[in-house]
Amino acid sequence: PSRHAADPIDSLPPTFRWGVATSSYQIEGAVAEDGRTPSIWDTFCRVPGAVANGDDGDVACDHYHRMPADVALIADLGLDTYRFSVAWPRVQPGGRGPANPAGLAFYDRLVDELLGRGVDPWVTLYHWDLPQELEDAGGWPVRDTAYRFADYAELVFARLGDRVKTWTTLNEPWCSAMLGYAYGDHAPGRRDLGDGIAAVHHLLLGHGLATQRLRAAAPAPVELGITLNLAPADPATDSPADRDAARAADGLANRIYLDPLFHGRYPQDVLADLAAEGVRVPVRDGDLEVIATPIDVLGVNYYFGQLHSGVDEQGRERDEGGRPVRRVVPRDLPRTAMGWEIVPESFTDLLVRLHRDYPGVPLVITENGAAFDDRPDEDGFVADDDRVAYLTEHLRAVARARSAGADVRGYFAWSLLDNFEWAYGYDKRFGIVRVDYDTQRRTPKRSALWYRDTVRRVRDRA
Ligand code: GBH
């Protein structure tokens, strides 16, 4: 028999970091305990029609009360890193003033539990749960929120910085800014492009300020960074109109974050597109230097890429208002339960492109995963071969990008648990561990067992 080509996954090095990710509002529940105040998501969930089935995070996975058992799940899978987020309204109720010791104590216990089990904690400071009081004062479109975030970051660091070595400031500022303030699909549900773009800038400013504060406060070296959701945007055809549509999509999804972070400037073409919409970025002198404060790691969240076109179905390049047509062209590809196309090749392209255009910063995949229509058997076991295939193909995509030179240092599956999937509520399940929301019973799916075995195999090759 012929020799089989080795699985690219087996080329990942022994130092590669393997983990899972979650976020506070999606799993914790206990929204009114130990002094936590409402976040914009508690409020948004009560807006009729905002979230599927009227779901909310009041109980979620009840992780706040089940934390040690959830940490045991991670350790039993043999993973070395757990990426979780801290709920701002838990540790600094209302978003200003002194820390709430009872709120911080939860994360203190979590960190100790992880370290005791040999799992490294990776903290995300902000995964979308802005204290409602700060939204009432204007939210992210207001400059002051950036300074409030830096204060909050410092206060969490003062308590956990002796044990947590890796920190990401923000998770996916695109979602916070655009879904929250421009498109209204996420909390706080505002729909104004100008607010969205102001939020982009103040999120980035908050990131830069927090990075400076943490660096100054750190007694020993720490790893600091940010996580972006990067969305590969390819032209549907080689026509100038389609190429321009892909350029514009890439600009607003990716380069409007990457260029200020790594080159200290907003991309000119994006500023021009925004100006055509009557929108400008509220930059003040010195902001871009703060935003470009060097970081140690870029977190990359990847789910899918899309094809873009600049012509409508009738072949027109302008809409009624005279604006250029911007359209996503669906492909005949397999999709996840979210309707997202499965395109692992775009993951490789993205990582190689980051290496080319923004060299020198190590990359870690801080989220990758998929929702599928899970069918549990009587014991609650899910034979999720579709998720195993998705994860396998995407890990291969990462390994291929590494072979092409991209400096990818780790991979975290989204998510440890089925959880509150934002506007989709509990309908969409991303977990490698099933959660029965009636009993809160956790059952590792086939994908969890596959992940455990894969990590073990790659490590054992070393
Ligand atoms: C992540 O968001 C979140 O960090 C995580 O909390 C969430 O549970 C997980 O993914 C799964 O959704 O079609 O124009 O909206 C990812 C959100 C979804 C944002 C896809 C970009 C594509 C652009 N991303 N979206 S659009």
Short mmCIF file of C-alpha atoms and ligand atoms in Angstrom, two decimals:
data_model
loop_
_atom_site.label_atom_id
_atom_site.label_comp_id
_atom_site.label_asym_id
_atom_site.label_seq_id
_atom_site.Cartn_x
_atom_site.Cartn_y
_atom_site.Cartn_z
CA PRO A 1 0.00 0.00 0.00
CA SER A 2 1.12 3.55 -0.68
CA ARG A 3 2.27 5.72 2.16
CA HIS A 4 -0.41 8.08 3.44
CA ALA A 5 0.42 11.76 3.46
CA ALA A 6 0.71 12.86 7.08
CA ASP A 7 -2.20 14.85 8.47
CA PRO A 8 -1.12 18.52 8.52
CA ILE A 9 -2.46 18.72 12.09
CA ASP A 10 0.40 16.46 13.14
CA SER A 11 2.87 19.14 12.06
CA LEU A 12 1.72 21.48 14.86
CA PRO A 13 4.57 21.89 17.35
CA PRO A 14 4.69 20.61 20.94
CA THR A 15 4.62 24.21 22.20
CA PHE A 16 1.30 24.86 20.43
CA ARG A 17 -1.38 26.08 22.87
CA TRP A 18 -4.62 24.17 22.92
CA GLY A 19 -7.72 25.56 24.53
CA VAL A 20 -11.40 26.36 24.62
CA ALA A 21 -13.16 29.71 24.94
CA THR A 22 -16.33 31.06 26.55
CA SER A 23 -17.63 34.47 27.60
CA SER A 24 -19.20 35.76 30.79
CA TYR A 25 -22.72 36.70 29.71
CA GLN A 26 -23.05 33.62 27.53
CA ILE A 27 -22.46 31.11 30.35
CA GLU A 28 -22.50 32.61 33.84
CA GLY A 29 -26.12 33.37 34.72
CA ALA A 30 -26.44 34.71 38.30
CA VAL A 31 -27.06 38.16 36.87
CA ALA A 32 -28.21 39.73 40.13
CA GLU A 33 -25.83 38.01 42.55
CA ASP A 34 -22.99 39.38 44.64
CA GLY A 35 -23.54 42.95 43.56
CA ARG A 36 -23.61 42.57 39.77
CA THR A 37 -25.56 45.34 38.04
CA PRO A 38 -27.26 45.05 34.63
CA SER A 39 -25.28 45.12 31.42
CA ILE A 40 -26.53 46.29 28.04
CA TRP A 41 -27.33 42.64 27.25
CA ASP A 42 -29.64 42.27 30.29
CA THR A 43 -31.50 45.31 28.97
CA PHE A 44 -31.47 44.28 25.30
CA CYS A 45 -32.85 40.82 26.09
CA ARG A 46 -35.97 42.52 27.42
CA VAL A 47 -36.66 44.39 24.17
CA PRO A 48 -39.48 42.47 22.46
CA GLY A 49 -38.18 40.70 19.36
CA ALA A 50 -34.51 41.46 20.02
CA VAL A 51 -33.50 37.89 20.96
CA ALA A 52 -34.92 34.63 19.58
CA ASN A 53 -37.65 33.13 21.80
CA GLY A 54 -37.25 36.03 24.21
CA ASP A 55 -34.25 34.21 25.70
CA ASP A 56 -31.88 35.94 28.13
CA GLY A 57 -28.74 35.26 30.15
CA ASP A 58 -30.41 35.16 33.57
CA VAL A 59 -29.44 31.52 34.11
CA ALA A 60 -27.52 30.56 30.94
CA CYS A 61 -25.26 27.59 31.82
CA ASP A 62 -25.35 28.51 35.51
CA HIS A 63 -21.57 28.50 35.31
CA TYR A 64 -21.36 30.96 38.22
CA HIS A 65 -22.53 28.14 40.51
CA ARG A 66 -20.91 25.25 38.63
CA MET A 67 -17.48 26.68 37.95
CA PRO A 68 -15.33 23.94 39.56
CA ALA A 69 -17.10 21.20 37.61
CA ASP A 70 -16.70 23.16 34.37
CA VAL A 71 -12.99 23.61 35.04
CA ALA A 72 -12.77 19.85 35.62
CA LEU A 73 -14.28 19.30 32.15
CA ILE A 74 -11.52 21.42 30.60
CA ALA A 75 -8.80 19.64 32.53
CA ASP A 76 -10.23 16.22 31.65
CA LEU A 77 -9.98 17.13 27.95
CA GLY A 78 -6.24 17.68 28.48
CA LEU A 79 -6.33 21.30 27.32
CA ASP A 80 -3.69 23.75 28.49
CA THR A 81 -5.55 27.07 28.20
CA TYR A 82 -8.99 28.38 29.07
CA ARG A 83 -10.07 31.71 27.58
CA PHE A 84 -12.89 33.32 29.55
CA SER A 85 -14.13 36.87 29.95
CA VAL A 86 -14.68 39.01 33.02
CA ALA A 87 -18.09 40.64 33.44
CA TRP A 88 -17.46 44.34 33.93
CA PRO A 89 -20.78 44.94 35.80
CA ARG A 90 -19.82 42.18 38.24
CA VAL A 91 -16.45 43.55 39.27
CA GLN A 92 -17.18 47.28 38.94
CA PRO A 93 -20.95 47.74 39.26
CA GLY A 94 -22.19 50.60 37.17
CA GLY A 95 -18.85 50.82 35.38
CA ARG A 96 -17.24 53.40 37.68
CA GLY A 97 -15.71 53.68 41.09
CA PRO A 98 -14.22 51.04 43.35
CA ALA A 99 -14.06 47.33 42.68
CA ASN A 100 -16.76 45.04 44.01
CA PRO A 101 -14.77 42.48 46.03
CA ALA A 102 -17.53 39.84 45.86
CA GLY A 103 -17.57 40.05 42.05
CA LEU A 104 -13.80 39.87 41.75
CA ALA A 105 -13.73 36.92 44.16
CA PHE A 106 -15.47 34.74 41.58
CA TYR A 107 -12.70 35.27 39.01
CA ASP A 108 -10.10 34.86 41.73
CA ARG A 109 -11.51 31.42 42.53
CA LEU A 110 -11.77 30.57 38.84
CA VAL A 111 -8.11 31.44 38.25
CA ASP A 112 -6.98 29.39 41.24
CA GLU A 113 -9.14 26.47 40.21
CA LEU A 114 -7.62 26.52 36.72
CA LEU A 115 -4.05 26.80 37.94
CA GLY A 116 -4.67 24.00 40.41
CA ARG A 117 -5.74 21.82 37.48
CA GLY A 118 -2.77 22.80 35.31
CA VAL A 119 -4.79 25.00 32.94
CA ASP A 120 -3.53 28.50 32.04
CA PRO A 121 -6.11 31.27 32.39
CA TRP A 122 -6.44 33.66 29.42
CA VAL A 123 -8.56 36.67 30.36
CA THR A 124 -10.67 38.71 27.96
CA LEU A 125 -11.57 41.95 29.68
CA TYR A 126 -14.55 42.86 27.52
CA HIS A 127 -16.81 40.44 25.70
CA TRP A 128 -19.74 42.80 25.09
CA ASP A 129 -21.33 43.18 28.56
CA LEU A 130 -21.03 46.96 29.03
CA PRO A 131 -22.51 48.19 32.33
CA GLN A 132 -25.91 49.70 31.50
CA GLU A 133 -25.03 52.88 33.42
CA LEU A 134 -22.24 53.59 30.95
CA GLU A 135 -24.62 53.08 28.05
CA ASP A 136 -27.00 55.52 29.71
CA ALA A 137 -24.12 57.99 29.72
CA GLY A 138 -23.64 57.51 25.97
CA GLY A 139 -21.94 54.12 25.61
CA TRP A 140 -19.03 53.42 23.27
CA PRO A 141 -19.83 56.32 20.88
CA VAL A 142 -18.78 58.57 23.79
CA ARG A 143 -15.06 59.15 24.37
CA ASP A 144 -15.27 58.87 28.15
CA THR A 145 -16.15 55.16 27.89
CA ALA A 146 -12.60 54.47 26.67
CA TYR A 147 -11.21 55.93 29.90
CA ARG A 148 -13.74 54.06 32.01
CA PHE A 149 -12.59 50.84 30.31
CA ALA A 150 -8.94 51.57 31.09
CA ASP A 151 -9.81 52.12 34.78
CA TYR A 152 -11.76 48.87 34.87
CA ALA A 153 -8.92 46.98 33.18
CA GLU A 154 -6.47 48.21 35.79
CA LEU A 155 -8.73 47.18 38.61
CA VAL A 156 -9.09 43.61 37.31
CA PHE A 157 -5.36 43.42 36.69
CA ALA A 158 -4.64 44.52 40.26
CA ARG A 159 -6.47 41.44 41.52
CA LEU A 160 -5.56 38.77 38.93
CA GLY A 161 -2.33 40.06 37.39
CA ASP A 162 -0.13 38.05 39.74
CA ARG A 163 -1.46 34.79 38.27
CA VAL A 164 -2.89 35.54 34.82
CA LYS A 165 -0.15 35.86 32.21
CA THR A 166 -2.22 36.53 29.07
CA TRP A 167 -4.78 39.30 28.66
CA THR A 168 -6.90 40.40 25.76
CA THR A 169 -8.57 43.76 26.10
CA LEU A 170 -11.53 43.42 23.72
CA ASN A 171 -13.31 40.62 21.98
CA GLU A 172 -14.37 41.55 18.44
CA PRO A 173 -14.76 45.32 18.51
CA TRP A 174 -16.50 45.05 15.11
CA CYS A 175 -19.43 43.32 16.81
CA SER A 176 -19.58 45.78 19.72
CA ALA A 177 -19.43 48.79 17.42
CA MET A 178 -21.25 47.77 14.25
CA LEU A 179 -23.76 45.16 15.42
CA GLY A 180 -24.41 47.19 18.58
CA TYR A 181 -24.53 50.79 17.31
CA ALA A 182 -24.73 50.77 13.50
CA TYR A 183 -26.91 47.77 12.61
CA GLY A 184 -28.83 47.26 15.86
CA ASP A 185 -28.65 43.44 15.90
CA HIS A 186 -26.79 43.37 19.21
CA ALA A 187 -27.05 45.36 22.42
CA PRO A 188 -27.64 48.24 22.80
CA GLY A 189 -29.56 48.01 19.51
CA ARG A 190 -28.80 51.42 18.04
CA ARG A 191 -28.83 51.95 14.27
CA ASP A 192 -26.61 54.83 13.25
CA LEU A 193 -23.45 54.50 11.18
CA GLY A 194 -21.90 57.56 12.81
CA ASP A 195 -22.43 56.06 16.28
CA GLY A 196 -20.96 52.77 15.06
CA ILE A 197 -17.81 54.43 13.74
CA ALA A 198 -17.41 56.56 16.86
CA ALA A 199 -17.71 53.32 18.84
CA VAL A 200 -14.98 51.71 16.69
CA HIS A 201 -12.61 54.53 17.55
CA HIS A 202 -13.39 54.62 21.26
CA LEU A 203 -13.12 50.85 21.56
CA LEU A 204 -9.67 51.00 19.94
CA LEU A 205 -8.71 53.92 22.15
CA GLY A 206 -9.88 52.01 25.23
CA HIS A 207 -7.79 49.05 24.07
CA GLY A 208 -4.69 51.22 23.73
CA LEU A 209 -5.18 52.97 27.07
CA ALA A 210 -5.77 49.67 28.86
CA THR A 211 -2.70 48.12 27.23
CA GLN A 212 -0.56 51.00 28.48
CA ARG A 213 -1.99 50.78 32.00
CA LEU A 214 -1.50 47.02 32.24
CA ARG A 215 2.03 47.20 30.87
CA ALA A 216 2.88 49.84 33.46
CA ALA A 217 1.27 47.89 36.30
CA ALA A 218 2.83 44.52 35.43
CA PRO A 219 5.63 43.51 37.79
CA ALA A 220 6.75 40.71 35.46
CA PRO A 221 6.32 40.29 31.69
CA VAL A 222 2.74 39.66 30.63
CA GLU A 223 1.30 38.92 27.23
CA LEU A 224 -1.14 41.62 26.12
CA GLY A 225 -3.34 41.73 23.05
CA ILE A 226 -6.73 42.12 21.43
CA THR A 227 -9.05 39.69 19.67
CA LEU A 228 -10.53 40.62 16.29
CA ASN A 229 -13.15 38.80 14.27
CA LEU A 230 -11.58 38.89 10.85
CA ALA A 231 -13.76 38.31 7.83
CA PRO A 232 -12.05 37.32 4.59
CA ALA A 233 -13.69 39.26 1.77
CA ASP A 234 -13.02 38.01 -1.75
CA PRO A 235 -14.37 39.48 -5.00
CA ALA A 236 -17.06 37.37 -6.66
CA THR A 237 -15.39 37.94 -10.05
CA ASP A 238 -12.32 39.77 -11.29
CA SER A 239 -14.39 42.75 -12.45
CA PRO A 240 -13.36 46.19 -11.13
CA ALA A 241 -16.77 46.62 -9.45
CA ASP A 242 -16.51 43.31 -7.57
CA ARG A 243 -12.93 43.98 -6.58
CA ASP A 244 -13.94 47.37 -5.23
CA ALA A 245 -16.78 45.79 -3.24
CA ALA A 246 -14.33 43.31 -1.69
CA ARG A 247 -11.92 46.14 -0.90
CA ALA A 248 -14.66 48.10 0.85
CA ALA A 249 -15.86 45.07 2.82
CA ASP A 250 -12.31 44.20 3.85
CA GLY A 251 -11.77 47.80 4.87
CA LEU A 252 -14.75 48.05 7.17
CA ALA A 253 -14.43 44.55 8.63
CA ASN A 254 -10.68 44.14 8.97
CA ARG A 255 -8.37 47.00 8.02
CA ILE A 256 -10.22 49.65 10.06
CA TYR A 257 -8.92 47.70 13.12
CA LEU A 258 -5.66 46.24 11.86
CA ASP A 259 -4.20 49.41 10.32
CA PRO A 260 -4.53 51.64 13.41
CA LEU A 261 -3.34 48.82 15.70
CA PHE A 262 -0.27 47.91 13.67
CA HIS A 263 0.42 50.89 11.40
CA GLY A 264 -0.90 53.74 13.55
CA ARG A 265 -3.33 55.05 10.91
CA TYR A 266 -6.82 54.50 9.60
CA PRO A 267 -6.93 53.27 5.99
CA GLN A 268 -7.46 56.18 3.57
CA ASP A 269 -9.89 54.32 1.34
CA VAL A 270 -12.13 53.47 4.31
CA LEU A 271 -12.07 57.09 5.51
CA ALA A 272 -13.09 58.13 1.99
CA ASP A 273 -15.95 55.57 1.89
CA LEU A 274 -17.16 56.86 5.27
CA ALA A 275 -16.87 60.50 4.23
CA ALA A 276 -19.13 59.69 1.27
CA GLU A 277 -21.70 58.60 3.86
CA GLY A 278 -21.18 61.80 5.82
CA VAL A 279 -19.30 60.04 8.61
CA ARG A 280 -15.90 60.88 10.07
CA VAL A 281 -13.85 59.11 12.74
CA PRO A 282 -13.60 61.28 15.88
CA VAL A 283 -9.80 61.10 16.15
CA ARG A 284 -7.94 63.50 18.40
CA ASP A 285 -4.23 64.26 18.42
CA GLY A 286 -2.27 61.43 19.98
CA ASP A 287 -5.06 58.83 19.76
CA LEU A 288 -3.39 56.79 17.04
CA GLU A 289 -0.14 56.56 19.00
CA VAL A 290 -2.12 55.16 21.94
CA ILE A 291 -4.01 52.70 19.73
CA ALA A 292 -0.75 51.51 18.15
CA THR A 293 0.83 50.69 21.52
CA PRO A 294 2.75 47.47 20.79
CA ILE A 295 0.99 44.24 21.70
CA ASP A 296 2.34 40.73 22.17
CA VAL A 297 -0.35 38.65 20.57
CA LEU A 298 -3.21 39.12 18.11
CA GLY A 299 -6.24 36.94 18.81
CA VAL A 300 -7.98 35.85 15.63
CA ASN A 301 -11.60 34.67 15.63
CA TYR A 302 -12.52 33.00 12.37
CA TYR A 303 -15.86 31.52 11.34
CA PHE A 304 -16.21 32.02 7.57
CA GLY A 305 -15.34 34.18 4.57
CA GLN A 306 -17.63 35.66 1.92
CA LEU A 307 -17.68 36.66 -1.74
CA HIS A 308 -18.56 40.27 -2.49
CA SER A 309 -19.98 41.91 -5.56
CA GLY A 310 -20.35 45.52 -6.67
CA VAL A 311 -23.16 44.86 -9.16
CA ASP A 312 -26.78 43.96 -8.46
CA GLU A 313 -28.68 41.15 -10.18
CA GLN A 314 -29.59 43.51 -13.02
CA GLY A 315 -25.94 44.38 -13.59
CA ARG A 316 -26.19 47.90 -12.13
CA GLU A 317 -23.25 49.32 -10.18
CA ARG A 318 -25.26 52.03 -8.37
CA ASP A 319 -28.35 51.81 -6.20
CA GLU A 320 -31.27 54.27 -6.33
CA GLY A 321 -29.44 56.67 -4.02
CA GLY A 322 -26.42 56.68 -6.34
CA ARG A 323 -24.30 54.65 -3.91
CA PRO A 324 -22.09 51.82 -5.11
CA VAL A 325 -23.81 48.44 -4.87
CA ARG A 326 -22.47 46.24 -2.03
CA ARG A 327 -23.72 42.68 -2.08
CA VAL A 328 -22.67 39.32 -0.65
CA VAL A 329 -22.86 36.55 -3.23
CA PRO A 330 -23.87 33.20 -1.74
CA ARG A 331 -21.91 30.14 -2.79
CA ASP A 332 -23.11 26.61 -3.23
CA LEU A 333 -21.13 25.39 -0.22
CA PRO A 334 -22.06 23.36 2.85
CA ARG A 335 -23.25 25.57 5.68
CA THR A 336 -23.48 25.45 9.46
CA ALA A 337 -26.74 25.83 11.39
CA MET A 338 -26.07 29.60 11.40
CA GLY A 339 -26.26 29.53 7.59
CA TRP A 340 -22.53 30.32 7.45
CA GLU A 341 -20.62 28.88 4.50
CA ILE A 342 -17.90 26.39 5.43
CA VAL A 343 -14.69 27.72 3.86
CA PRO A 344 -11.54 26.49 5.60
CA GLU A 345 -9.37 27.70 2.66
CA SER A 346 -10.25 31.29 3.55
CA PHE A 347 -8.88 30.65 7.05
CA THR A 348 -5.48 29.71 5.60
CA ASP A 349 -5.58 32.74 3.27
CA LEU A 350 -6.46 35.05 6.16
CA LEU A 351 -3.60 33.87 8.38
CA VAL A 352 -1.06 34.05 5.56
CA ARG A 353 -2.29 37.53 4.68
CA LEU A 354 -1.93 38.70 8.30
CA HIS A 355 1.62 37.41 8.28
CA ARG A 356 2.31 39.31 5.05
CA ASP A 357 0.57 42.63 5.81
CA TYR A 358 1.07 42.85 9.59
CA PRO A 359 4.25 40.87 10.25
CA GLY A 360 5.93 40.42 13.59
CA VAL A 361 2.97 39.77 15.88
CA PRO A 362 2.29 36.20 17.02
CA LEU A 363 -1.22 34.96 16.27
CA VAL A 364 -3.46 32.78 18.39
CA ILE A 365 -6.80 31.50 17.15
CA THR A 366 -8.94 32.67 20.06
CA GLU A 367 -12.17 31.30 18.54
CA ASN A 368 -13.16 28.89 15.81
CA GLY A 369 -16.12 26.55 15.78
CA ALA A 370 -19.59 25.90 14.48
CA ALA A 371 -23.23 25.45 15.38
CA PHE A 372 -24.94 22.36 14.00
CA ASP A 373 -28.28 20.71 14.53
CA ASP A 374 -27.24 18.49 17.42
CA ARG A 375 -29.38 15.41 18.07
CA PRO A 376 -28.69 13.93 21.51
CA ASP A 377 -29.43 10.26 22.20
CA GLU A 378 -31.26 9.14 25.38
CA ASP A 379 -28.07 9.60 27.38
CA GLY A 380 -27.55 13.12 26.10
CA PHE A 381 -24.63 12.08 23.90
CA VAL A 382 -24.27 13.92 20.59
CA ALA A 383 -22.43 12.17 17.75
CA ASP A 384 -21.57 15.49 16.09
CA ASP A 385 -19.53 14.24 13.15
CA ASP A 386 -20.31 17.49 11.30
CA ARG A 387 -18.59 19.49 14.05
CA VAL A 388 -15.65 17.05 14.12
CA ALA A 389 -15.27 17.56 10.36
CA TYR A 390 -15.49 21.35 10.70
CA LEU A 391 -12.87 21.45 13.44
CA THR A 392 -10.60 19.00 11.62
CA GLU A 393 -10.68 20.98 8.39
CA HIS A 394 -10.09 24.27 10.16
CA LEU A 395 -7.19 22.93 12.21
CA ARG A 396 -5.66 21.66 8.98
CA ALA A 397 -6.15 25.16 7.56
CA VAL A 398 -4.21 26.57 10.54
CA ALA A 399 -1.43 24.01 10.10
CA ARG A 400 -1.18 24.86 6.39
CA ALA A 401 -0.94 28.57 7.19
CA ARG A 402 1.90 27.78 9.61
CA SER A 403 3.71 25.84 6.90
CA ALA A 404 3.33 28.92 4.69
CA GLY A 405 5.03 31.04 7.36
CA ALA A 406 2.19 32.39 9.51
CA ASP A 407 3.25 32.57 13.16
CA VAL A 408 0.22 30.87 14.74
CA ARG A 409 0.91 29.81 18.32
CA GLY A 410 -2.38 28.29 19.49
CA TYR A 411 -5.98 27.33 18.80
CA PHE A 412 -9.05 27.62 21.03
CA ALA A 413 -12.32 25.99 20.05
CA TRP A 414 -15.51 28.00 20.42
CA SER A 415 -17.01 26.88 22.66
CA LEU A 416 -16.55 24.68 25.70
CA LEU A 417 -20.30 24.63 26.33
CA ASP A 418 -23.50 25.18 24.42
CA ASN A 419 -24.44 28.67 25.58
CA PHE A 420 -26.42 31.88 25.05
CA GLU A 421 -25.75 32.66 21.40
CA TRP A 422 -26.62 36.37 21.60
CA ALA A 423 -29.50 37.36 19.29
CA TYR A 424 -30.07 33.65 18.52
CA GLY A 425 -30.63 32.78 22.18
CA TYR A 426 -30.23 29.11 23.10
CA ASP A 427 -31.34 27.84 19.67
CA LYS A 428 -27.84 27.68 18.29
CA ARG A 429 -25.38 25.28 19.90
CA PHE A 430 -21.63 25.84 19.47
CA GLY A 431 -20.43 23.69 22.37
CA ILE A 432 -18.16 20.68 22.23
CA VAL A 433 -19.96 19.80 25.47
CA ARG A 434 -23.75 19.56 25.41
CA VAL A 435 -25.76 21.46 27.99
CA ASP A 436 -29.24 20.24 28.87
CA TYR A 437 -30.85 23.52 29.89
CA ASP A 438 -33.54 21.73 31.95
CA THR A 439 -31.10 19.89 34.19
CA GLN A 440 -27.84 21.78 33.49
CA ARG A 441 -26.26 18.40 32.83
CA ARG A 442 -23.05 18.59 30.77
CA THR A 443 -22.26 15.78 28.31
CA PRO A 444 -19.09 15.89 26.19
CA LYS A 445 -20.01 15.47 22.52
CA ARG A 446 -18.05 13.32 20.11
CA SER A 447 -16.22 16.53 19.09
CA ALA A 448 -14.92 16.95 22.65
CA LEU A 449 -13.54 13.41 22.65
CA TRP A 450 -12.04 13.95 19.20
CA TYR A 451 -10.43 17.20 20.42
CA ARG A 452 -8.98 15.48 23.50
CA ASP A 453 -7.54 12.67 21.37
CA THR A 454 -6.16 15.06 18.76
CA VAL A 455 -4.38 17.22 21.34
CA ARG A 456 -2.94 14.13 22.99
CA ARG A 457 -1.74 12.71 19.66
CA VAL A 458 -0.05 15.94 18.57
CA ARG A 459 1.64 16.36 21.95
CA ASP A 460 2.78 12.73 22.03
CA ARG A 461 4.54 13.09 18.70
CA ALA A 462 6.94 15.53 20.31
C1 GBH B 1 -18.21 35.23 18.01
O1 GBH B 1 -18.81 36.18 17.23
C2 GBH B 1 -18.36 35.67 19.41
O2 GBH B 1 -17.14 36.12 19.96
C3 GBH B 1 -18.97 34.65 20.31
O3 GBH B 1 -19.40 35.26 21.49
C4 GBH B 1 -20.08 33.96 19.57
O4 GBH B 1 -20.78 33.08 20.41
C5 GBH B 1 -19.47 33.20 18.44
O5 GBH B 1 -18.71 34.02 17.64
C6 GBH B 1 -20.47 32.48 17.56
O6 GBH B 1 -21.30 33.37 16.90
O7 GBH B 1 -22.73 38.35 8.39
O8 GBH B 1 -22.28 40.71 8.36
O9 GBH B 1 -22.77 39.59 10.46
C7 GBH B 1 -18.73 35.97 15.86
C8 GBH B 1 -19.63 36.94 15.20
C9 GBH B 1 -20.44 36.31 13.11
C10 GBH B 1 -19.31 38.38 13.40
C11 GBH B 1 -20.34 36.45 11.66
C12 GBH B 1 -19.22 38.53 11.94
C13 GBH B 1 -20.14 37.90 9.84
C14 GBH B 1 -20.46 39.23 9.30
N1 GBH B 1 -19.38 37.00 13.79
N2 GBH B 1 -20.29 37.82 11.29
S1 GBH B 1 -22.18 39.47 9.12
#
